[in-house]
Each structure stands twice: as structure tokens, then as C-alpha cells.
mmCIF file of C-alpha atoms and ligand atoms in Angstrom:
data_model
loop_
_atom_site.group_PDB
_atom_site.id
_atom_site.type_symbol
_atom_site.label_atom_id
_atom_site.label_comp_id
_atom_site.label_asym_id
_atom_site.label_seq_id
_atom_site.Cartn_x
_atom_site.Cartn_y
_atom_site.Cartn_z
ATOM 1 C CA MET A 52 64.659 -74.306 104.650
ATOM 2 C CA LEU A 53 61.961 -76.213 103.026
ATOM 3 C CA LYS A 54 59.950 -73.426 102.983
ATOM 4 C CA ALA A 55 62.438 -71.584 101.003
ATOM 5 C CA ALA A 56 62.802 -74.168 98.454
ATOM 6 C CA THR A 57 58.898 -74.465 98.129
ATOM 7 C CA LEU A 58 58.696 -70.557 97.466
ATOM 8 C CA LYS A 59 61.568 -70.930 94.883
ATOM 9 C CA GLU A 60 59.517 -73.614 93.279
ATOM 10 C CA ALA A 61 56.555 -71.733 93.169
ATOM 11 C CA ALA A 62 58.135 -68.878 92.050
ATOM 12 C CA ALA A 63 59.675 -71.001 89.094
ATOM 13 C CA VAL A 64 56.052 -72.082 88.278
ATOM 14 C CA LEU A 65 54.630 -68.902 88.106
ATOM 15 C CA VAL A 66 57.651 -67.486 85.695
ATOM 16 C CA VAL A 67 57.090 -70.143 83.346
ATOM 17 C CA VAL A 68 53.388 -70.258 83.360
ATOM 18 C CA SER A 69 53.507 -66.691 82.670
ATOM 19 C CA LEU A 70 55.614 -67.291 79.993
ATOM 20 C CA LEU A 71 53.578 -70.027 78.457
ATOM 21 C CA VAL A 72 50.449 -67.794 78.869
ATOM 22 C CA GLY A 73 51.636 -64.472 78.198
ATOM 23 C CA LEU A 74 53.650 -65.072 74.958
ATOM 24 C CA PRO A 75 50.973 -66.273 72.920
ATOM 25 C CA LEU A 76 48.416 -63.596 74.532
ATOM 26 C CA TYR A 77 51.133 -60.358 73.412
ATOM 27 C CA LEU A 78 51.357 -62.212 70.110
ATOM 28 C CA TRP A 79 47.850 -62.325 69.633
ATOM 29 C CA TYR A 80 47.324 -58.544 71.087
ATOM 30 C CA TRP A 81 50.379 -57.510 68.820
ATOM 31 C CA ARG A 82 48.557 -59.237 65.517
ATOM 32 C CA SER A 83 44.998 -58.363 66.203
ATOM 33 C CA VAL A 84 45.332 -54.596 67.754
ATOM 34 C CA GLY A 85 48.825 -53.734 67.517
ATOM 35 C CA LEU A 86 49.417 -54.354 63.495
ATOM 36 C CA PRO A 87 46.373 -52.487 62.203
ATOM 37 C CA HIS A 88 47.252 -49.432 64.394
ATOM 38 C CA ARG A 89 50.478 -49.058 62.124
ATOM 39 C CA TYR A 90 48.643 -48.476 59.005
ATOM 40 C CA PRO A 91 46.260 -45.469 58.569
ATOM 41 C CA ALA A 92 42.839 -45.907 59.635
ATOM 42 C CA GLY A 93 40.442 -48.247 57.551
ATOM 43 C CA SER A 94 43.319 -49.739 55.687
ATOM 44 C CA LYS A 95 42.633 -52.930 54.358
ATOM 45 C CA ILE A 96 45.241 -55.228 55.451
ATOM 46 C CA ILE A 97 45.936 -58.521 53.532
ATOM 47 C CA THR A 98 48.564 -60.977 54.205
ATOM 48 C CA LEU A 99 49.533 -63.127 51.067
ATOM 49 C CA THR A 100 51.913 -65.918 51.496
ATOM 50 C CA ALA A 101 53.560 -67.342 48.075
ATOM 51 C CA ILE A 102 54.265 -71.302 48.163
ATOM 52 C CA ALA A 103 56.088 -72.481 44.924
ATOM 53 C CA ASP A 104 54.719 -76.144 45.452
ATOM 54 C CA GLY A 105 51.311 -75.939 43.779
ATOM 55 C CA GLY A 106 51.971 -72.218 43.010
ATOM 56 C CA VAL A 107 49.569 -70.888 45.254
ATOM 57 C CA TRP A 108 48.993 -67.373 47.307
ATOM 58 C CA THR A 109 47.464 -68.158 49.958
ATOM 59 C CA GLN A 110 45.778 -65.862 53.092
ATOM 60 C CA ASP A 111 46.333 -68.980 55.225
ATOM 61 C CA ASP A 112 48.942 -68.771 58.126
ATOM 62 C CA VAL A 113 51.795 -70.708 57.142
ATOM 63 C CA ILE A 114 54.153 -70.710 60.108
ATOM 64 C CA GLY A 115 56.825 -73.506 60.536
ATOM 65 C CA GLY A 116 55.389 -76.851 60.755
ATOM 66 C CA THR A 117 52.141 -75.943 59.051
ATOM 67 C CA TYR A 118 54.009 -75.932 55.605
ATOM 68 C CA TRP A 119 54.546 -79.336 55.774
ATOM 69 C CA TRP A 120 51.257 -81.031 57.392
ATOM 70 C CA LYS A 121 48.536 -78.560 56.208
ATOM 71 C CA LYS A 122 47.591 -77.947 52.851
ATOM 72 C CA ALA A 123 47.128 -74.163 52.120
ATOM 73 C CA SER A 124 44.001 -72.980 50.451
ATOM 74 C CA ARG A 125 44.620 -71.037 47.404
ATOM 75 C CA THR A 126 43.678 -67.171 47.671
ATOM 76 C CA SER A 127 42.449 -66.477 43.724
ATOM 77 C CA GLU A 128 39.962 -63.470 44.434
ATOM 78 C CA ILE A 129 40.178 -61.087 46.881
ATOM 79 C CA PRO A 130 37.156 -58.775 47.179
ATOM 80 C CA LEU A 131 37.910 -55.130 47.607
ATOM 81 C CA LYS A 132 35.653 -52.116 47.745
ATOM 82 C CA GLN A 133 36.483 -48.962 45.690
ATOM 83 C CA GLY A 134 38.264 -46.504 47.553
ATOM 84 C CA ASP A 135 39.970 -48.976 49.634
ATOM 85 C CA HIS A 136 43.685 -48.166 51.135
ATOM 86 C CA VAL A 137 45.119 -51.509 50.691
ATOM 87 C CA VAL A 138 48.330 -52.702 52.666
ATOM 88 C CA VAL A 139 49.395 -56.033 51.314
ATOM 89 C CA ARG A 140 51.896 -57.883 53.600
ATOM 90 C CA LEU A 141 53.702 -60.500 51.319
ATOM 91 C CA ARG A 142 55.480 -63.578 52.437
ATOM 92 C CA SER A 143 57.273 -66.387 50.586
ATOM 93 C CA ALA A 144 57.074 -70.158 52.590
ATOM 94 C CA ASP A 145 59.987 -71.200 50.573
ATOM 95 C CA VAL A 146 62.107 -69.650 47.696
ATOM 96 C CA LEU A 147 62.495 -66.323 46.148
ATOM 97 C CA HIS A 148 59.479 -65.158 44.965
ATOM 98 C CA SER A 149 57.981 -61.723 43.710
ATOM 99 C CA PHE A 150 54.965 -59.682 43.734
ATOM 100 C CA ALA A 151 53.306 -57.324 41.012
ATOM 101 C CA ILE A 152 50.029 -55.687 40.058
ATOM 102 C CA PRO A 153 51.191 -54.948 36.438
ATOM 103 C CA ILE A 154 48.076 -52.541 35.587
ATOM 104 C CA LEU A 155 48.738 -50.610 38.435
ATOM 105 C CA ARG A 156 52.684 -50.601 37.691
ATOM 106 C CA LEU A 157 52.887 -51.681 41.286
ATOM 107 C CA GLY A 158 56.113 -54.007 41.348
ATOM 108 C CA PRO A 159 57.669 -56.247 40.873
ATOM 109 C CA VAL A 160 58.705 -56.438 44.186
ATOM 110 C CA GLU A 161 60.981 -59.380 45.697
ATOM 111 C CA VAL A 162 59.838 -61.416 48.359
ATOM 112 C CA PRO A 163 62.576 -63.435 50.048
ATOM 113 C CA ALA A 164 61.796 -66.250 52.080
ATOM 114 C CA GLY A 165 61.527 -65.521 56.001
ATOM 115 C CA HIS A 166 60.862 -61.610 54.958
ATOM 116 C CA THR A 167 57.510 -59.845 54.966
ATOM 117 C CA VAL A 168 57.541 -57.240 52.510
ATOM 118 C CA GLU A 169 54.634 -54.642 52.089
ATOM 119 C CA VAL A 170 53.095 -52.868 49.272
ATOM 120 C CA THR A 171 50.336 -50.488 49.228
ATOM 121 C CA PHE A 172 47.930 -48.932 47.005
ATOM 122 C CA ASP A 173 44.701 -47.339 46.791
ATOM 123 C CA ALA A 174 41.609 -48.968 44.681
ATOM 124 C CA ASN A 175 40.643 -45.926 43.188
ATOM 125 C CA ARG A 176 38.925 -47.533 40.218
ATOM 126 C CA ALA A 177 36.302 -50.635 40.278
ATOM 127 C CA GLY A 178 37.525 -53.484 38.025
ATOM 128 C CA VAL A 179 39.755 -56.663 38.032
ATOM 129 C CA LEU A 180 43.374 -56.048 39.283
ATOM 130 C CA THR A 181 45.442 -59.105 38.552
ATOM 131 C CA PHE A 182 48.399 -59.834 40.805
ATOM 132 C CA LEU A 183 51.013 -62.410 40.253
ATOM 133 C CA CYS A 184 54.657 -63.625 40.664
ATOM 134 C CA TRP A 185 57.138 -62.337 38.733
ATOM 135 C CA GLN A 186 60.082 -64.401 39.188
ATOM 136 C CA VAL A 187 60.357 -67.941 37.679
ATOM 137 C CA CYS A 188 60.259 -69.733 40.924
ATOM 138 C CA SER A 189 59.062 -73.272 40.125
ATOM 139 C CA PRO A 190 57.502 -75.502 37.658
ATOM 140 C CA GLU A 191 54.304 -74.259 38.939
ATOM 141 C CA HIS A 192 55.236 -70.281 38.901
ATOM 142 C CA PRO A 193 52.550 -69.434 36.191
ATOM 143 C CA SER A 194 49.707 -70.739 38.489
ATOM 144 C CA LEU A 195 50.758 -67.815 41.169
ATOM 145 C CA ARG A 196 47.967 -65.284 40.324
ATOM 146 C CA GLY A 197 44.796 -63.970 41.340
ATOM 147 C CA ARG A 198 42.992 -61.134 41.225
ATOM 148 C CA PHE A 199 41.515 -58.186 43.342
ATOM 149 C CA LEU A 200 38.037 -57.783 42.400
ATOM 150 C CA VAL A 201 37.182 -53.799 43.055
ATOM 151 C CA GLU A 202 33.670 -53.319 43.738
ATOM 152 C CA GLY A 203 32.246 -49.715 42.669
ATOM 153 C CA ARG A 204 30.351 -47.398 40.897
ATOM 154 C CA THR A 205 31.828 -47.778 37.614
ATOM 155 C CA THR A 206 33.279 -50.895 36.327
ATOM 156 C CA ASP A 207 36.303 -50.434 34.267
ATOM 157 C CA THR A 208 37.293 -53.497 32.340
ATOM 158 C CA GLY A 209 40.246 -52.111 31.122
ATOM 159 C CA TRP A 210 42.196 -52.669 34.519
HETATM 160 CU CU1 LIG B 474 57.183 -67.430 40.742
#
């Protein structure tokens, strides 16, 4: 009787430990190996999260409690190489935002809180691509902007 109870306890501990270790490992694997395989080889994958407070686009992880206790760093410039196929994974940490790259006539696409929205583009020409929020989301909405800097053979400031 005692032996059966000990075995059950051991099995329960094994299940709990497997979950505690296995789930984070699976999430890490999915993010670092599984996610890039969803896109064409060589794609540049960028995750941008919009935060209304402060008007910030950030590449930091803003997940759960990090919204409250960690100040996200502003992403103002993102370097690219001419010819990059770019996948931008867009998130909102709070309210409805939107994303656009006007010079490419990309967007605006809505970025609701709690969802991940993807846009793709090819950085075919060197120069500057301004991206911004197209939705008046907060008093600091005008700060929700940044630039892709496309390094290449030719520089076209008309972008
Ligand atoms: Cu906005």
C-alpha cells in the first residue's frame, strides 16, 4: 500500500516537473526555431510592440507584468540591408494602434491589443522608410514613429 502511494507521488512529481521544464523549453523552441521556419528563408523578422503611454514602438518583450514593472526601450531606428525580405510582427500592449509605412503605401493596418498582426515588405531600395501609428491612440500618439534605415548600393532620399 505504501509503495503504491509512493509511486503515485513520484509520478505526480514527474508530471509537474516535466510541465515546469517542458513548457518553457517548448516555447523557447517554437520562438527560436519554429517561428522563423514559417517565413521564407533569410527573412528578417522584427517584432514591434506599440505602447500608448509614452508613444513607444519597442522591440522589447512586453508580456503580462512587464508592461507594468519594466520601462520598454524605444525603437527609433531599425537597420536593414537592401534586398531584405522583412516580416514585421505587430503587437499592441494596450489600446488599438495601427501601423503604416506611407512611402511604401503599406497599411495602415489595425493592431488591436492582444493580437499579433503581420505585414511584409521587401526593402528593394536603399534609404529611409518612416513607419508610424496611423490611429490617434493617446496624447503621445505623434511619438509612435520610427525609421527603417535601408543600407545599400544607392541612397535614395526620396523615400
Ligand atoms: Cu497612435
